[in-house]
Amino acid sequence: MSEKDLRINEQIRVREIRLIRDEGEHQGIMTTMEALAIAQDLGLDLVEVAPQAVPPVVKILDYGKFKFENEKKVRDSKKKQKLLKLKEIRMQPKIDDHDLDFKSKHVREFLAEGNKVKVTVRFRGRELAHTELGLDVLKDVLARIEGYYVMDKPPAMEGRFMSMVLSPKSKK
């Protein structure tokens, strides 16, 4: 439940609520007005934490501090997420051995960093008549990076391009 869904103080429109004090002790079922008076005496807010319950559960707490803590949790959880990037390596069917080594080394480095890699062979003009040459190039790349990858998408033609998607082998 997001903070936008939470009702505080006068926004709570039900007649009876179940109150939880700021120390965490259950106060019991009472009217909303009584609970609001208790919260104002303590200088805190009345926050509806479980609106689906019968009667709804409200808690006495400092809403500003509560909101800050929730935002902090969200920020921390975003920091821990690992964003996977898709890197692309492009080549042509008439690629030299040295260039293929160089590109294969880059594919290996990207996989070692934990990124997915899309290896693409671009066909121009009459090269389209010999797509098997592109497939040979992709198989050659796979042979050079053996043991570093898991194939997500096998080599397939997409218009003038033949490509495959590789992801890093999980470390166990």
mmCIF file of C-alpha atoms in Angstrom:
data_model
loop_
_atom_site.group_PDB
_atom_site.id
_atom_site.type_symbol
_atom_site.label_atom_id
_atom_site.label_comp_id
_atom_site.label_asym_id
_atom_site.label_seq_id
_atom_site.Cartn_x
_atom_site.Cartn_y
_atom_site.Cartn_z
ATOM 1 C CA MET A 1 0.000 0.000 0.000
ATOM 2 C CA SER A 2 1.460 3.396 -0.953
ATOM 3 C CA GLU A 3 1.379 6.525 1.169
ATOM 4 C CA LYS A 4 -1.185 8.070 -1.196
ATOM 5 C CA ASP A 5 -3.703 5.418 -0.117
ATOM 6 C CA LEU A 6 -3.228 6.137 3.589
ATOM 7 C CA ARG A 7 -5.806 8.330 5.271
ATOM 8 C CA ILE A 8 -4.681 10.494 8.165
ATOM 9 C CA ASN A 9 -6.471 12.425 10.934
ATOM 10 C CA GLU A 10 -9.762 13.974 9.663
ATOM 11 C CA GLN A 11 -9.608 11.978 6.399
ATOM 12 C CA ILE A 12 -10.620 8.847 8.355
ATOM 13 C CA ARG A 13 -14.398 8.783 7.861
ATOM 14 C CA VAL A 14 -15.487 5.561 9.629
ATOM 15 C CA ARG A 15 -17.365 5.633 12.936
ATOM 16 C CA GLU A 16 -15.399 2.959 14.821
ATOM 17 C CA ILE A 17 -11.712 2.045 14.592
ATOM 18 C CA ARG A 18 -9.232 -0.275 16.283
ATOM 19 C CA LEU A 19 -6.485 1.869 17.807
ATOM 20 C CA ILE A 20 -2.806 0.996 18.224
ATOM 21 C CA ARG A 21 -0.801 3.422 20.410
ATOM 22 C CA ASP A 22 2.539 4.949 19.426
ATOM 23 C CA GLU A 23 4.382 2.419 21.642
ATOM 24 C CA GLY A 24 2.686 -0.444 19.751
ATOM 25 C CA GLU A 25 0.152 -1.454 22.448
ATOM 26 C CA HIS A 26 -3.453 -2.192 21.438
ATOM 27 C CA GLN A 27 -5.896 0.344 22.844
ATOM 28 C CA GLY A 28 -9.007 -1.450 21.572
ATOM 29 C CA ILE A 29 -12.070 -0.424 19.578
ATOM 30 C CA MET A 30 -13.269 3.185 19.959
ATOM 31 C CA THR A 31 -14.829 6.023 17.989
ATOM 32 C CA THR A 32 -12.714 7.943 15.514
ATOM 33 C CA MET A 33 -13.262 11.201 17.457
ATOM 34 C CA GLU A 34 -11.890 9.699 20.696
ATOM 35 C CA ALA A 35 -8.815 8.331 18.872
ATOM 36 C CA LEU A 36 -8.231 11.668 17.157
ATOM 37 C CA ALA A 37 -8.379 13.444 20.514
ATOM 38 C CA ILE A 38 -5.792 11.027 21.989
ATOM 39 C CA ALA A 39 -3.482 11.540 18.988
ATOM 40 C CA GLN A 40 -3.758 15.346 19.210
ATOM 41 C CA ASP A 41 -3.018 15.241 22.958
ATOM 42 C CA LEU A 42 0.201 13.357 22.176
ATOM 43 C CA GLY A 43 1.024 15.780 19.341
ATOM 44 C CA LEU A 44 1.013 12.937 16.789
ATOM 45 C CA ASP A 45 -1.111 11.864 13.822
ATOM 46 C CA LEU A 46 -3.767 9.192 13.441
ATOM 47 C CA VAL A 47 -2.854 7.034 10.401
ATOM 48 C CA GLU A 48 -5.081 4.326 8.913
ATOM 49 C CA VAL A 49 -2.774 1.319 8.423
ATOM 50 C CA ALA A 50 -5.306 -1.422 7.584
ATOM 51 C CA PRO A 51 -8.446 0.095 5.985
ATOM 52 C CA GLN A 52 -9.722 -3.325 4.788
ATOM 53 C CA ALA A 53 -10.027 -4.678 8.352
ATOM 54 C CA VAL A 54 -13.341 -4.561 10.226
ATOM 55 C CA PRO A 55 -13.148 -2.191 12.043
ATOM 56 C CA PRO A 56 -10.234 -0.412 10.277
ATOM 57 C CA VAL A 57 -6.922 -0.384 12.162
ATOM 58 C CA VAL A 58 -5.379 3.018 12.865
ATOM 59 C CA LYS A 59 -2.090 3.810 14.530
ATOM 60 C CA ILE A 60 -0.890 6.865 16.413
ATOM 61 C CA LEU A 61 2.458 7.989 14.970
ATOM 62 C CA ASP A 62 4.418 10.925 13.569
ATOM 63 C CA TYR A 63 3.259 10.927 9.931
ATOM 64 C CA GLY A 64 6.226 12.966 8.640
ATOM 65 C CA LYS A 65 8.714 10.525 10.175
ATOM 66 C CA PHE A 66 6.663 7.533 8.932
ATOM 67 C CA LYS A 67 6.623 8.940 5.396
ATOM 68 C CA PHE A 68 10.395 9.591 5.502
ATOM 69 C CA GLU A 69 11.129 6.036 6.703
ATOM 70 C CA ASN A 70 9.002 4.539 3.888
ATOM 71 C CA GLU A 71 10.749 6.681 1.252
ATOM 72 C CA LYS A 72 14.100 5.595 2.671
ATOM 73 C CA LYS A 73 13.091 1.907 2.375
ATOM 74 C CA VAL A 74 12.042 2.438 -1.258
ATOM 75 C CA ARG A 75 15.352 4.192 -2.065
ATOM 76 C CA ASP A 76 17.379 1.413 -0.446
ATOM 77 C CA SER A 77 15.495 -1.307 -2.313
ATOM 78 C CA LYS A 78 16.146 0.516 -5.606
ATOM 79 C CA LYS A 79 19.870 0.649 -4.828
ATOM 80 C CA LYS A 80 20.018 -3.106 -4.367
ATOM 81 C CA GLN A 81 18.432 -3.824 -7.753
ATOM 82 C CA LYS A 82 20.874 -4.941 -10.445
ATOM 83 C CA LEU A 83 19.994 -3.398 -13.787
ATOM 84 C CA LEU A 84 20.762 -5.784 -16.636
ATOM 85 C CA LYS A 85 21.937 -4.049 -19.776
ATOM 86 C CA LEU A 86 21.744 -5.453 -23.277
ATOM 87 C CA LYS A 87 24.991 -4.769 -25.128
ATOM 88 C CA GLU A 88 25.189 -5.278 -28.875
ATOM 89 C CA ILE A 89 28.165 -6.390 -30.960
ATOM 90 C CA ARG A 90 27.785 -5.965 -34.708
ATOM 91 C CA MET A 91 29.833 -7.557 -37.447
ATOM 92 C CA GLN A 92 29.624 -8.602 -41.096
ATOM 93 C CA PRO A 93 29.844 -12.043 -42.704
ATOM 94 C CA LYS A 94 33.216 -11.161 -44.302
ATOM 95 C CA ILE A 95 35.031 -10.557 -41.018
ATOM 96 C CA ASP A 96 38.740 -11.229 -40.592
ATOM 97 C CA ASP A 97 40.049 -13.651 -37.925
ATOM 98 C CA HIS A 98 41.748 -10.916 -35.888
ATOM 99 C CA ASP A 99 38.576 -8.780 -35.896
ATOM 100 C CA LEU A 100 36.534 -11.804 -34.839
ATOM 101 C CA ASP A 101 38.973 -12.414 -31.945
ATOM 102 C CA PHE A 102 38.686 -8.774 -30.916
ATOM 103 C CA LYS A 103 34.866 -8.783 -31.003
ATOM 104 C CA SER A 104 34.698 -12.144 -29.209
ATOM 105 C CA LYS A 105 36.904 -10.716 -26.462
ATOM 106 C CA HIS A 106 34.443 -7.836 -26.050
ATOM 107 C CA VAL A 107 31.500 -10.264 -25.868
ATOM 108 C CA ARG A 108 33.353 -12.218 -23.158
ATOM 109 C CA GLU A 109 34.034 -8.990 -21.204
ATOM 110 C CA PHE A 110 30.380 -7.895 -21.394
ATOM 111 C CA LEU A 111 29.241 -11.306 -20.170
ATOM 112 C CA ALA A 112 31.799 -11.206 -17.329
ATOM 113 C CA GLU A 113 30.344 -7.837 -16.236
ATOM 114 C CA GLY A 114 26.940 -9.513 -15.998
ATOM 115 C CA ASN A 115 25.351 -7.958 -19.096
ATOM 116 C CA LYS A 116 23.322 -9.667 -21.799
ATOM 117 C CA VAL A 117 24.864 -9.505 -25.256
ATOM 118 C CA LYS A 118 23.160 -9.407 -28.637
ATOM 119 C CA VAL A 119 25.581 -10.582 -31.333
ATOM 120 C CA THR A 120 24.455 -9.357 -34.754
ATOM 121 C CA VAL A 121 25.694 -10.037 -38.279
ATOM 122 C CA ARG A 122 24.612 -7.439 -40.851
ATOM 123 C CA PHE A 123 24.135 -8.508 -44.462
ATOM 124 C CA ARG A 124 24.529 -5.996 -47.296
ATOM 125 C CA GLY A 125 23.523 -6.403 -50.914
ATOM 126 C CA ARG A 126 24.292 -9.831 -52.357
ATOM 127 C CA GLU A 127 25.483 -11.123 -48.964
ATOM 128 C CA LEU A 128 21.803 -11.821 -48.218
ATOM 129 C CA ALA A 129 21.983 -14.739 -50.667
ATOM 130 C CA HIS A 130 24.555 -16.423 -48.402
ATOM 131 C CA THR A 131 23.147 -16.183 -44.882
ATOM 132 C CA GLU A 132 24.943 -19.420 -43.999
ATOM 133 C CA LEU A 133 28.187 -17.381 -43.883
ATOM 134 C CA GLY A 134 26.664 -15.246 -41.121
ATOM 135 C CA LEU A 135 25.598 -18.363 -39.236
ATOM 136 C CA ASP A 136 29.176 -19.662 -39.477
ATOM 137 C CA VAL A 137 30.454 -16.363 -38.026
ATOM 138 C CA LEU A 138 28.019 -16.611 -35.080
ATOM 139 C CA LYS A 139 29.000 -20.245 -34.451
ATOM 140 C CA ASP A 140 32.652 -19.197 -34.541
ATOM 141 C CA VAL A 141 31.963 -16.503 -31.910
ATOM 142 C CA LEU A 142 30.245 -19.127 -29.726
ATOM 143 C CA ALA A 143 33.237 -21.447 -30.067
ATOM 144 C CA ARG A 144 35.609 -18.642 -28.964
ATOM 145 C CA ILE A 145 33.598 -17.761 -25.836
ATOM 146 C CA GLU A 146 32.771 -21.344 -24.802
ATOM 147 C CA GLY A 147 31.833 -21.642 -21.121
ATOM 148 C CA TYR A 148 30.970 -17.957 -20.586
ATOM 149 C CA TYR A 149 27.389 -17.865 -21.875
ATOM 150 C CA VAL A 150 23.877 -19.257 -21.807
ATOM 151 C CA MET A 151 21.952 -18.821 -25.048
ATOM 152 C CA ASP A 152 18.701 -16.902 -24.571
ATOM 153 C CA LYS A 153 17.789 -16.670 -28.248
ATOM 154 C CA PRO A 154 19.425 -18.860 -30.907
ATOM 155 C CA PRO A 155 20.636 -17.318 -34.198
ATOM 156 C CA ALA A 156 17.709 -16.097 -36.296
ATOM 157 C CA MET A 157 17.199 -13.794 -39.274
ATOM 158 C CA GLU A 158 15.489 -10.455 -38.685
ATOM 159 C CA GLY A 159 15.353 -8.647 -42.000
ATOM 160 C CA ARG A 160 18.955 -7.890 -43.073
ATOM 161 C CA PHE A 161 20.321 -8.993 -39.689
ATOM 162 C CA MET A 162 21.031 -12.364 -38.144
ATOM 163 C CA SER A 163 21.316 -12.173 -34.394
ATOM 164 C CA MET A 164 21.419 -14.180 -31.184
ATOM 165 C CA VAL A 165 21.114 -13.134 -27.552
ATOM 166 C CA LEU A 166 23.475 -14.481 -24.882
ATOM 167 C CA SER A 167 23.363 -14.027 -21.126
ATOM 168 C CA PRO A 168 26.142 -14.658 -18.607
ATOM 169 C CA LYS A 169 26.512 -18.100 -17.128
ATOM 170 C CA SER A 170 25.356 -18.013 -13.516
ATOM 171 C CA LYS A 171 28.096 -18.460 -10.942
ATOM 172 C CA LYS A 172 27.273 -21.326 -8.575
#
